[in-house]
JSON list of C-alpha atoms in Angstrom, two decimals:
[
{"chain": "A", "resi": 29, "resn": "MET", "atom": "CA", "xyz": [-19.91, -25.31, 4.41]},
{"chain": "A", "resi": 30, "resn": "THR", "atom": "CA", "xyz": [-18.40, -26.53, 7.71]},
{"chain": "A", "resi": 31, "resn": "SER", "atom": "CA", "xyz": [-20.97, -29.39, 8.13]},
{"chain": "A", "resi": 32, "resn": "ALA", "atom": "CA", "xyz": [-20.25, -30.59, 4.62]},
{"chain": "A", "resi": 33, "resn": "ILE", "atom": "CA", "xyz": [-16.53, -30.68, 5.29]},
{"chain": "A", "resi": 34, "resn": "GLU", "atom": "CA", "xyz": [-17.01, -32.47, 8.58]},
{"chain": "A", "resi": 35, "resn": "GLN", "atom": "CA", "xyz": [-18.94, -35.26, 6.86]},
{"chain": "A", "resi": 36, "resn": "VAL", "atom": "CA", "xyz": [-15.95, -36.14, 4.68]},
{"chain": "A", "resi": 37, "resn": "ASP", "atom": "CA", "xyz": [-13.61, -38.83, 6.01]},
{"chain": "A", "resi": 38, "resn": "ARG", "atom": "CA", "xyz": [-10.46, -37.37, 7.35]},
{"chain": "A", "resi": 39, "resn": "TRP", "atom": "CA", "xyz": [-8.47, -37.33, 4.18]},
{"chain": "A", "resi": 40, "resn": "PRO", "atom": "CA", "xyz": [-6.44, -35.27, 3.74]},
{"chain": "A", "resi": 41, "resn": "ARG", "atom": "CA", "xyz": [-5.23, -34.56, 7.28]},
{"chain": "A", "resi": 42, "resn": "ALA", "atom": "CA", "xyz": [-3.39, -31.48, 6.01]},
{"chain": "A", "resi": 43, "resn": "ILE", "atom": "CA", "xyz": [-3.91, -29.08, 3.13]},
{"chain": "A", "resi": 44, "resn": "LEU", "atom": "CA", "xyz": [-1.00, -26.98, 1.80]},
{"chain": "A", "resi": 45, "resn": "PHE", "atom": "CA", "xyz": [-1.99, -23.85, -0.09]},
{"chain": "A", "resi": 46, "resn": "ASP", "atom": "CA", "xyz": [-0.02, -21.69, -2.41]},
{"chain": "A", "resi": 47, "resn": "LEU", "atom": "CA", "xyz": [-0.59, -17.93, -1.68]},
{"chain": "A", "resi": 48, "resn": "ASP", "atom": "CA", "xyz": [-0.39, -15.73, -4.76]},
{"chain": "A", "resi": 49, "resn": "GLY", "atom": "CA", "xyz": [-3.00, -16.66, -7.34]},
{"chain": "A", "resi": 50, "resn": "THR", "atom": "CA", "xyz": [-4.50, -19.33, -5.10]},
{"chain": "A", "resi": 51, "resn": "LEU", "atom": "CA", "xyz": [-5.64, -17.60, -1.86]},
{"chain": "A", "resi": 52, "resn": "ILE", "atom": "CA", "xyz": [-5.03, -13.97, -2.82]},
{"chain": "A", "resi": 53, "resn": "ASP", "atom": "CA", "xyz": [-4.93, -11.69, -5.89]},
{"chain": "A", "resi": 54, "resn": "SER", "atom": "CA", "xyz": [-1.76, -9.72, -5.14]},
{"chain": "A", "resi": 55, "resn": "VAL", "atom": "CA", "xyz": [-0.97, -8.65, -8.71]},
{"chain": "A", "resi": 56, "resn": "PRO", "atom": "CA", "xyz": [-2.06, -5.02, -8.29]},
{"chain": "A", "resi": 57, "resn": "ASP", "atom": "CA", "xyz": [0.38, -4.43, -5.41]},
{"chain": "A", "resi": 58, "resn": "ILE", "atom": "CA", "xyz": [3.15, -6.42, -7.07]},
{"chain": "A", "resi": 59, "resn": "ALA", "atom": "CA", "xyz": [2.71, -4.51, -10.35]},
{"chain": "A", "resi": 60, "resn": "THR", "atom": "CA", "xyz": [2.84, -1.17, -8.48]},
{"chain": "A", "resi": 61, "resn": "SER", "atom": "CA", "xyz": [5.95, -2.19, -6.79]},
{"chain": "A", "resi": 62, "resn": "VAL", "atom": "CA", "xyz": [7.73, -3.48, -9.98]},
{"chain": "A", "resi": 63, "resn": "ASN", "atom": "CA", "xyz": [6.81, -0.28, -11.78]},
{"chain": "A", "resi": 64, "resn": "LEU", "atom": "CA", "xyz": [8.18, 1.87, -8.96]},
{"chain": "A", "resi": 65, "resn": "LEU", "atom": "CA", "xyz": [11.43, -0.20, -9.25]},
{"chain": "A", "resi": 66, "resn": "LEU", "atom": "CA", "xyz": [11.55, 0.32, -13.04]},
{"chain": "A", "resi": 67, "resn": "ALA", "atom": "CA", "xyz": [10.82, 4.03, -12.71]},
{"chain": "A", "resi": 68, "resn": "SER", "atom": "CA", "xyz": [13.75, 4.38, -10.30]},
{"chain": "A", "resi": 69, "resn": "GLU", "atom": "CA", "xyz": [15.87, 3.37, -13.35]},
{"chain": "A", "resi": 70, "resn": "SER", "atom": "CA", "xyz": [13.88, 5.58, -15.73]},
{"chain": "A", "resi": 71, "resn": "LEU", "atom": "CA", "xyz": [12.32, 2.60, -17.42]},
{"chain": "A", "resi": 72, "resn": "THR", "atom": "CA", "xyz": [8.75, 2.53, -18.80]},
{"chain": "A", "resi": 73, "resn": "PRO", "atom": "CA", "xyz": [6.12, 0.63, -16.75]},
{"chain": "A", "resi": 74, "resn": "LEU", "atom": "CA", "xyz": [4.72, -2.84, -17.39]},
{"chain": "A", "resi": 75, "resn": "THR", "atom": "CA", "xyz": [1.07, -3.67, -17.62]},
{"chain": "A", "resi": 76, "resn": "VAL", "atom": "CA", "xyz": [-0.67, -5.56, -14.81]},
{"chain": "A", "resi": 77, "resn": "ASN", "atom": "CA", "xyz": [-1.08, -8.52, -17.15]},
{"chain": "A", "resi": 78, "resn": "GLU", "atom": "CA", "xyz": [2.57, -8.45, -18.03]},
{"chain": "A", "resi": 79, "resn": "VAL", "atom": "CA", "xyz": [3.57, -8.57, -14.36]},
{"chain": "A", "resi": 80, "resn": "ARG", "atom": "CA", "xyz": [0.97, -11.32, -13.76]},
{"chain": "A", "resi": 81, "resn": "SER", "atom": "CA", "xyz": [2.73, -13.58, -16.25]},
{"chain": "A", "resi": 82, "resn": "MET", "atom": "CA", "xyz": [6.13, -13.04, -14.45]},
{"chain": "A", "resi": 83, "resn": "ILE", "atom": "CA", "xyz": [5.00, -14.15, -10.95]},
{"chain": "A", "resi": 84, "resn": "GLY", "atom": "CA", "xyz": [5.64, -17.65, -9.59]},
{"chain": "A", "resi": 85, "resn": "HIS", "atom": "CA", "xyz": [9.28, -18.32, -8.75]},
{"chain": "A", "resi": 86, "resn": "GLY", "atom": "CA", "xyz": [10.01, -15.64, -6.22]},
{"chain": "A", "resi": 87, "resn": "ILE", "atom": "CA", "xyz": [10.96, -11.96, -6.16]},
{"chain": "A", "resi": 88, "resn": "ALA", "atom": "CA", "xyz": [14.48, -12.42, -7.62]},
{"chain": "A", "resi": 89, "resn": "LYS", "atom": "CA", "xyz": [13.04, -14.09, -10.67]},
{"chain": "A", "resi": 90, "resn": "LEU", "atom": "CA", "xyz": [10.29, -11.48, -10.97]},
{"chain": "A", "resi": 91, "resn": "VAL", "atom": "CA", "xyz": [12.90, -8.78, -10.99]},
{"chain": "A", "resi": 92, "resn": "GLU", "atom": "CA", "xyz": [14.94, -10.59, -13.60]},
{"chain": "A", "resi": 93, "resn": "ARG", "atom": "CA", "xyz": [11.93, -11.06, -15.84]},
{"chain": "A", "resi": 94, "resn": "ALA", "atom": "CA", "xyz": [10.81, -7.42, -15.43]},
{"chain": "A", "resi": 95, "resn": "PHE", "atom": "CA", "xyz": [14.15, -5.99, -16.51]},
{"chain": "A", "resi": 96, "resn": "ARG", "atom": "CA", "xyz": [14.40, -8.61, -19.32]},
{"chain": "A", "resi": 97, "resn": "ALA", "atom": "CA", "xyz": [11.10, -7.19, -20.57]},
{"chain": "A", "resi": 98, "resn": "ARG", "atom": "CA", "xyz": [12.92, -3.90, -20.92]},
{"chain": "A", "resi": 99, "resn": "ASP", "atom": "CA", "xyz": [15.90, -5.52, -22.71]},
{"chain": "A", "resi": 100, "resn": "ILE", "atom": "CA", "xyz": [18.15, -5.50, -19.69]},
{"chain": "A", "resi": 101, "resn": "ALA", "atom": "CA", "xyz": [19.82, -8.73, -18.56]},
{"chain": "A", "resi": 102, "resn": "LEU", "atom": "CA", "xyz": [20.35, -8.52, -14.79]},
{"chain": "A", "resi": 103, "resn": "GLU", "atom": "CA", "xyz": [23.08, -10.75, -13.43]},
{"chain": "A", "resi": 104, "resn": "GLY", "atom": "CA", "xyz": [25.28, -10.92, -10.38]},
{"chain": "A", "resi": 105, "resn": "ALA", "atom": "CA", "xyz": [25.59, -7.84, -8.10]},
{"chain": "A", "resi": 106, "resn": "PRO", "atom": "CA", "xyz": [23.19, -5.68, -10.10]},
{"chain": "A", "resi": 107, "resn": "HIS", "atom": "CA", "xyz": [20.51, -8.39, -9.89]},
{"chain": "A", "resi": 108, "resn": "VAL", "atom": "CA", "xyz": [21.04, -8.75, -6.17]},
{"chain": "A", "resi": 109, "resn": "ALA", "atom": "CA", "xyz": [20.85, -5.02, -5.66]},
{"chain": "A", "resi": 110, "resn": "MET", "atom": "CA", "xyz": [17.62, -4.61, -7.71]},
{"chain": "A", "resi": 111, "resn": "THR", "atom": "CA", "xyz": [16.05, -7.54, -5.93]},
{"chain": "A", "resi": 112, "resn": "GLU", "atom": "CA", "xyz": [16.83, -5.90, -2.53]},
{"chain": "A", "resi": 113, "resn": "ARG", "atom": "CA", "xyz": [15.43, -2.65, -3.79]},
{"chain": "A", "resi": 114, "resn": "MET", "atom": "CA", "xyz": [12.22, -4.43, -4.97]},
{"chain": "A", "resi": 115, "resn": "MET", "atom": "CA", "xyz": [11.98, -6.04, -1.46]},
{"chain": "A", "resi": 116, "resn": "ASP", "atom": "CA", "xyz": [12.18, -2.52, 0.13]},
{"chain": "A", "resi": 117, "resn": "ILE", "atom": "CA", "xyz": [9.54, -1.14, -2.24]},
{"chain": "A", "resi": 118, "resn": "TYR", "atom": "CA", "xyz": [7.08, -4.05, -2.01]},
{"chain": "A", "resi": 119, "resn": "LYS", "atom": "CA", "xyz": [7.17, -4.29, 1.80]},
{"chain": "A", "resi": 120, "resn": "ASP", "atom": "CA", "xyz": [5.38, -0.96, 1.88]},
{"chain": "A", "resi": 121, "resn": "HIS", "atom": "CA", "xyz": [2.74, -2.08, -0.63]},
{"chain": "A", "resi": 122, "resn": "LEU", "atom": "CA", "xyz": [1.82, -5.58, 0.59]},
{"chain": "A", "resi": 123, "resn": "THR", "atom": "CA", "xyz": [-1.86, -5.11, 1.23]},
{"chain": "A", "resi": 124, "resn": "GLU", "atom": "CA", "xyz": [-2.95, -1.88, -0.45]},
{"chain": "A", "resi": 125, "resn": "GLN", "atom": "CA", "xyz": [-4.80, -3.44, -3.34]},
{"chain": "A", "resi": 126, "resn": "THR", "atom": "CA", "xyz": [-4.46, -7.19, -2.55]},
{"chain": "A", "resi": 127, "resn": "VAL", "atom": "CA", "xyz": [-7.81, -8.95, -2.16]},
{"chain": "A", "resi": 128, "resn": "LEU", "atom": "CA", "xyz": [-8.86, -12.51, -1.29]},
{"chain": "A", "resi": 129, "resn": "LEU", "atom": "CA", "xyz": [-9.85, -14.80, -4.15]},
{"chain": "A", "resi": 130, "resn": "SER", "atom": "CA", "xyz": [-13.37, -16.37, -4.16]},
{"chain": "A", "resi": 131, "resn": "GLY", "atom": "CA", "xyz": [-13.83, -18.95, -1.48]},
{"chain": "A", "resi": 132, "resn": "THR", "atom": "CA", "xyz": [-10.56, -18.25, 0.43]},
{"chain": "A", "resi": 133, "resn": "GLU", "atom": "CA", "xyz": [-12.12, -17.08, 3.72]},
{"chain": "A", "resi": 134, "resn": "ASP", "atom": "CA", "xyz": [-14.90, -19.75, 3.85]},
{"chain": "A", "resi": 135, "resn": "ILE", "atom": "CA", "xyz": [-12.51, -22.55, 2.97]},
{"chain": "A", "resi": 136, "resn": "LEU", "atom": "CA", "xyz": [-9.77, -21.63, 5.49]},
{"chain": "A", "resi": 137, "resn": "ARG", "atom": "CA", "xyz": [-12.24, -21.00, 8.26]},
{"chain": "A", "resi": 138, "resn": "SER", "atom": "CA", "xyz": [-14.24, -24.14, 7.60]},
{"chain": "A", "resi": 139, "resn": "TYR", "atom": "CA", "xyz": [-11.22, -26.58, 7.27]},
{"chain": "A", "resi": 140, "resn": "HIS", "atom": "CA", "xyz": [-9.55, -25.00, 10.30]},
{"chain": "A", "resi": 141, "resn": "GLY", "atom": "CA", "xyz": [-12.68, -25.26, 12.26]},
{"chain": "A", "resi": 142, "resn": "ALA", "atom": "CA", "xyz": [-13.01, -28.98, 11.28]},
{"chain": "A", "resi": 143, "resn": "GLY", "atom": "CA", "xyz": [-9.57, -29.64, 12.64]},
{"chain": "A", "resi": 144, "resn": "TYR", "atom": "CA", "xyz": [-7.53, -30.00, 9.41]},
{"chain": "A", "resi": 145, "resn": "GLY", "atom": "CA", "xyz": [-3.88, -29.03, 9.42]},
{"chain": "A", "resi": 146, "resn": "LEU", "atom": "CA", "xyz": [-3.39, -26.00, 7.19]},
{"chain": "A", "resi": 147, "resn": "ALA", "atom": "CA", "xyz": [-0.14, -24.60, 5.79]},
{"chain": "A", "resi": 148, "resn": "VAL", "atom": "CA", "xyz": [0.82, -21.95, 3.30]},
{"chain": "A", "resi": 149, "resn": "VAL", "atom": "CA", "xyz": [3.75, -22.91, 1.04]},
{"chain": "A", "resi": 150, "resn": "THR", "atom": "CA", "xyz": [4.79, -19.98, -1.17]},
{"chain": "A", "resi": 151, "resn": "ASN", "atom": "CA", "xyz": [7.86, -18.74, -2.98]},
{"chain": "A", "resi": 152, "resn": "LYS", "atom": "CA", "xyz": [7.03, -15.30, -1.63]},
{"chain": "A", "resi": 153, "resn": "PRO", "atom": "CA", "xyz": [9.30, -14.31, 1.38]},
{"chain": "A", "resi": 154, "resn": "GLU", "atom": "CA", "xyz": [8.00, -15.74, 4.63]},
{"chain": "A", "resi": 155, "resn": "GLY", "atom": "CA", "xyz": [7.80, -12.43, 6.46]},
{"chain": "A", "resi": 156, "resn": "PHE", "atom": "CA", "xyz": [5.71, -10.81, 3.73]},
{"chain": "A", "resi": 157, "resn": "SER", "atom": "CA", "xyz": [3.48, -13.89, 3.52]},
{"chain": "A", "resi": 158, "resn": "ARG", "atom": "CA", "xyz": [2.87, -13.78, 7.34]},
{"chain": "A", "resi": 159, "resn": "GLU", "atom": "CA", "xyz": [2.06, -10.11, 7.20]},
{"chain": "A", "resi": 160, "resn": "ILE", "atom": "CA", "xyz": [-0.50, -10.60, 4.45]},
{"chain": "A", "resi": 161, "resn": "LEU", "atom": "CA", "xyz": [-2.08, -13.49, 6.27]},
{"chain": "A", "resi": 162, "resn": "ASP", "atom": "CA", "xyz": [-2.21, -11.45, 9.49]},
{"chain": "A", "resi": 163, "resn": "HIS", "atom": "CA", "xyz": [-3.82, -8.56, 7.58]},
{"chain": "A", "resi": 164, "resn": "PHE", "atom": "CA", "xyz": [-6.78, -10.82, 6.49]},
{"chain": "A", "resi": 165, "resn": "GLY", "atom": "CA", "xyz": [-7.00, -12.37, 9.98]},
{"chain": "A", "resi": 166, "resn": "PHE", "atom": "CA", "xyz": [-5.84, -15.83, 8.99]},
{"chain": "A", "resi": 167, "resn": "SER", "atom": "CA", "xyz": [-2.64, -16.17, 11.05]},
{"chain": "A", "resi": 168, "resn": "ALA", "atom": "CA", "xyz": [-4.27, -18.17, 13.85]},
{"chain": "A", "resi": 169, "resn": "MET", "atom": "CA", "xyz": [-5.73, -20.71, 11.34]},
{"chain": "A", "resi": 170, "resn": "ILE", "atom": "CA", "xyz": [-2.44, -21.48, 9.55]},
{"chain": "A", "resi": 171, "resn": "ASP", "atom": "CA", "xyz": [-0.28, -24.05, 11.31]},
{"chain": "A", "resi": 172, "resn": "CYS", "atom": "CA", "xyz": [2.81, -23.47, 9.18]},
{"chain": "A", "resi": 173, "resn": "VAL", "atom": "CA", "xyz": [4.06, -20.86, 6.74]},
{"chain": "A", "resi": 174, "resn": "VAL", "atom": "CA", "xyz": [6.97, -21.80, 4.44]},
{"chain": "A", "resi": 175, "resn": "GLY", "atom": "CA", "xyz": [8.31, -18.98, 2.28]},
{"chain": "A", "resi": 176, "resn": "GLY", "atom": "CA", "xyz": [10.95, -18.62, -0.40]},
{"chain": "A", "resi": 177, "resn": "ASP", "atom": "CA", "xyz": [13.47, -17.54, 2.12]},
{"chain": "A", "resi": 178, "resn": "THR", "atom": "CA", "xyz": [12.60, -19.98, 4.93]},
{"chain": "A", "resi": 179, "resn": "GLY", "atom": "CA", "xyz": [15.40, -22.34, 3.93]},
{"chain": "A", "resi": 180, "resn": "PRO", "atom": "CA", "xyz": [14.27, -25.40, 1.90]},
{"chain": "A", "resi": 181, "resn": "ALA", "atom": "CA", "xyz": [14.75, -25.38, -1.88]},
{"chain": "A", "resi": 182, "resn": "ARG", "atom": "CA", "xyz": [11.91, -23.49, -3.60]},
{"chain": "A", "resi": 183, "resn": "LYS", "atom": "CA", "xyz": [9.08, -24.95, -5.54]},
{"chain": "A", "resi": 184, "resn": "PRO", "atom": "CA", "xyz": [9.03, -26.80, -8.00]},
{"chain": "A", "resi": 185, "resn": "ALA", "atom": "CA", "xyz": [11.48, -28.80, -5.73]},
{"chain": "A", "resi": 186, "resn": "PRO", "atom": "CA", "xyz": [9.61, -30.84, -3.19]},
{"chain": "A", "resi": 187, "resn": "ASP", "atom": "CA", "xyz": [11.56, -29.51, -0.13]},
{"chain": "A", "resi": 188, "resn": "MET", "atom": "CA", "xyz": [9.17, -26.74, 0.97]},
{"chain": "A", "resi": 189, "resn": "LEU", "atom": "CA", "xyz": [6.25, -29.11, 0.97]},
{"chain": "A", "resi": 190, "resn": "LEU", "atom": "CA", "xyz": [8.10, -31.77, 2.88]},
{"chain": "A", "resi": 191, "resn": "HIS", "atom": "CA", "xyz": [9.30, -29.14, 5.38]},
{"chain": "A", "resi": 192, "resn": "ALA", "atom": "CA", "xyz": [5.77, -28.01, 6.05]},
{"chain": "A", "resi": 193, "resn": "LEU", "atom": "CA", "xyz": [4.55, -31.59, 6.40]},
{"chain": "A", "resi": 194, "resn": "LYS", "atom": "CA", "xyz": [7.31, -32.24, 8.93]},
{"chain": "A", "resi": 195, "resn": "GLN", "atom": "CA", "xyz": [6.28, -29.20, 10.91]},
{"chain": "A", "resi": 196, "resn": "ILE", "atom": "CA", "xyz": [2.64, -30.27, 11.17]},
{"chain": "A", "resi": 197, "resn": "LYS", "atom": "CA", "xyz": [3.56, -33.97, 11.51]},
{"chain": "A", "resi": 198, "resn": "VAL", "atom": "CA", "xyz": [1.54, -35.35, 8.54]},
{"chain": "A", "resi": 199, "resn": "PRO", "atom": "CA", "xyz": [2.87, -37.78, 5.95]},
{"chain": "A", "resi": 200, "resn": "ALA", "atom": "CA", "xyz": [2.77, -36.90, 2.24]},
{"chain": "A", "resi": 201, "resn": "SER", "atom": "CA", "xyz": [0.19, -39.60, 1.71]},
{"chain": "A", "resi": 202, "resn": "ASP", "atom": "CA", "xyz": [-2.20, -37.77, 3.97]},
{"chain": "A", "resi": 203, "resn": "ALA", "atom": "CA", "xyz": [-1.78, -34.32, 2.49]},
{"chain": "A", "resi": 204, "resn": "LEU", "atom": "CA", "xyz": [-3.06, -32.24, -0.42]},
{"chain": "A", "resi": 205, "resn": "MET", "atom": "CA", "xyz": [-1.48, -29.35, -2.24]},
{"chain": "A", "resi": 206, "resn": "VAL", "atom": "CA", "xyz": [-3.65, -26.64, -3.76]},
{"chain": "A", "resi": 207, "resn": "GLY", "atom": "CA", "xyz": [-2.01, -24.23, -6.15]},
{"chain": "A", "resi": 208, "resn": "ASP", "atom": "CA", "xyz": [-2.32, -22.45, -9.44]},
{"chain": "A", "resi": 209, "resn": "SER", "atom": "CA", "xyz": [1.11, -22.84, -11.17]},
{"chain": "A", "resi": 210, "resn": "PRO", "atom": "CA", "xyz": [3.49, -25.43, -12.57]},
{"chain": "A", "resi": 211, "resn": "ALA", "atom": "CA", "xyz": [5.75, -24.86, -9.65]},
{"chain": "A", "resi": 212, "resn": "ASP", "atom": "CA", "xyz": [2.97, -25.91, -7.16]},
{"chain": "A", "resi": 213, "resn": "ILE", "atom": "CA", "xyz": [1.88, -29.04, -9.06]},
{"chain": "A", "resi": 214, "resn": "ASP", "atom": "CA", "xyz": [5.44, -30.17, -9.90]},
{"chain": "A", "resi": 215, "resn": "ALA", "atom": "CA", "xyz": [6.45, -29.77, -6.29]},
{"chain": "A", "resi": 216, "resn": "ALA", "atom": "CA", "xyz": [3.50, -31.80, -5.23]},
{"chain": "A", "resi": 217, "resn": "LYS", "atom": "CA", "xyz": [4.30, -34.53, -7.69]},
{"chain": "A", "resi": 218, "resn": "ALA", "atom": "CA", "xyz": [7.98, -34.55, -6.50]},
{"chain": "A", "resi": 219, "resn": "ALA", "atom": "CA", "xyz": [6.84, -34.74, -2.85]},
{"chain": "A", "resi": 220, "resn": "GLY", "atom": "CA", "xyz": [4.37, -37.54, -3.40]},
{"chain": "A", "resi": 221, "resn": "VAL", "atom": "CA", "xyz": [1.45, -35.27, -2.49]},
{"chain": "A", "resi": 222, "resn": "LYS", "atom": "CA", "xyz": [-1.86, -35.23, -4.38]},
{"chain": "A", "resi": 223, "resn": "SER", "atom": "CA", "xyz": [-2.79, -31.85, -5.85]},
{"chain": "A", "resi": 224, "resn": "VAL", "atom": "CA", "xyz": [-5.61, -29.60, -7.01]},
{"chain": "A", "resi": 225, "resn": "ALA", "atom": "CA", "xyz": [-5.02, -26.86, -9.55]},
{"chain": "A", "resi": 226, "resn": "VAL", "atom": "CA", "xyz": [-7.15, -23.60, -9.39]},
{"chain": "A", "resi": 227, "resn": "HIS", "atom": "CA", "xyz": [-8.05, -21.79, -12.56]},
{"chain": "A", "resi": 228, "resn": "GLY", "atom": "CA", "xyz": [-7.21, -18.13, -13.00]},
{"chain": "A", "resi": 229, "resn": "GLY", "atom": "CA", "xyz": [-3.77, -18.02, -11.33]},
{"chain": "A", "resi": 230, "resn": "TYR", "atom": "CA", "xyz": [-0.51, -16.55, -12.38]},
{"chain": "A", "resi": 231, "resn": "THR", "atom": "CA", "xyz": [0.64, -18.83, -15.12]},
{"chain": "A", "resi": 232, "resn": "PRO", "atom": "CA", "xyz": [0.31, -18.82, -18.93]},
{"chain": "A", "resi": 233, "resn": "VAL", "atom": "CA", "xyz": [-0.20, -22.64, -18.66]},
{"chain": "A", "resi": 234, "resn": "PRO", "atom": "CA", "xyz": [-3.94, -23.49, -18.38]},
{"chain": "A", "resi": 235, "resn": "ALA", "atom": "CA", "xyz": [-4.72, -25.03, -15.04]},
{"chain": "A", "resi": 236, "resn": "ASN", "atom": "CA", "xyz": [-6.14, -28.21, -16.69]},
{"chain": "A", "resi": 237, "resn": "GLU", "atom": "CA", "xyz": [-2.74, -28.69, -18.36]},
{"chain": "A", "resi": 238, "resn": "LEU", "atom": "CA", "xyz": [-0.66, -28.56, -15.14]},
{"chain": "A", "resi": 239, "resn": "GLY", "atom": "CA", "xyz": [-1.05, -32.30, -14.36]},
{"chain": "A", "resi": 240, "resn": "ALA", "atom": "CA", "xyz": [-2.96, -32.00, -11.06]},
{"chain": "A", "resi": 241, "resn": "GLY", "atom": "CA", "xyz": [-5.20, -34.70, -9.83]},
{"chain": "A", "resi": 242, "resn": "ILE", "atom": "CA", "xyz": [-8.14, -32.44, -10.39]},
{"chain": "A", "resi": 243, "resn": "THR", "atom": "CA", "xyz": [-8.78, -28.82, -11.53]},
{"chain": "A", "resi": 244, "resn": "ILE", "atom": "CA", "xyz": [-11.32, -26.39, -10.02]},
{"chain": "A", "resi": 245, "resn": "ASP", "atom": "CA", "xyz": [-12.58, -22.98, -11.05]},
{"chain": "A", "resi": 246, "resn": "ASP", "atom": "CA", "xyz": [-12.21, -21.51, -7.51]},
{"chain": "A", "resi": 247, "resn": "LEU", "atom": "CA", "xyz": [-11.78, -22.64, -3.91]},
{"chain": "A", "resi": 248, "resn": "ASN", "atom": "CA", "xyz": [-15.55, -22.98, -3.40]},
{"chain": "A", "resi": 249, "resn": "GLU", "atom": "CA", "xyz": [-15.16, -26.27, -5.34]},
{"chain": "A", "resi": 250, "resn": "LEU", "atom": "CA", "xyz": [-12.41, -27.69, -3.02]},
{"chain": "A", "resi": 251, "resn": "PRO", "atom": "CA", "xyz": [-14.68, -29.98, -0.81]},
{"chain": "A", "resi": 252, "resn": "ASP", "atom": "CA", "xyz": [-16.06, -31.72, -3.99]},
{"chain": "A", "resi": 253, "resn": "ALA", "atom": "CA", "xyz": [-12.56, -32.06, -5.39]},
{"chain": "A", "resi": 254, "resn": "ILE", "atom": "CA", "xyz": [-11.25, -33.63, -2.13]},
{"chain": "A", "resi": 255, "resn": "ALA", "atom": "CA", "xyz": [-14.25, -36.08, -2.17]},
{"chain": "A", "resi": 256, "resn": "GLN", "atom": "CA", "xyz": [-13.18, -37.15, -5.72]},
{"chain": "A", "resi": 257, "resn": "LEU", "atom": "CA", "xyz": [-9.50, -37.47, -4.85]},
{"chain": "A", "resi": 258, "resn": "LYS", "atom": "CA", "xyz": [-9.99, -39.27, -1.55]},
{"chain": "A", "resi": 259, "resn": "PRO", "atom": "CA", "xyz": [-8.11, -42.70, -1.69]}
]
């Protein structure tokens, strides 16, 4: 794959990837953690598919949605407390059942080897994201990790993408965002970054309805998508 990538003119100079639902399938570990949190309040568990539909806007939103599914509206201090408890639970289950999605390893290694700038831009906490990337041996390939607690406003705001691009010194016109959710694609639009949507992520909205420049079935199709999007 590396040779095919190297033959493509150097656009984009940088590729920004979402994490959950784009590079990894983390739902089993997240569902385990959510259900441990619910069990601590004597609440019945959610299915993996129910949890899957709740992912995408950070852990605080996930906790809010999980409790709402059990007819509990979390607000204020109780919401903060449950979010902190969820963080404590999930940090012990980050990589037990999480797996790479198809094409992830080949794509990251090939684009890194060809000299492209790579970043992970995710609403998951930065520390958790770095631990997962390190677990899979990707840390040395990723030039920048921007998480939901890094500082910039979270996706779908453009701030996280623009922060990553500033760190790797690449303009928005020379970058590409690859994600699976409305938050990813909307953030890319707001940042002036072209985008690719990946099927099978954590959103009830079909990938081909997200408004990305092109939609792919998995990351193995990314080089062809880039060739089509190239200015």
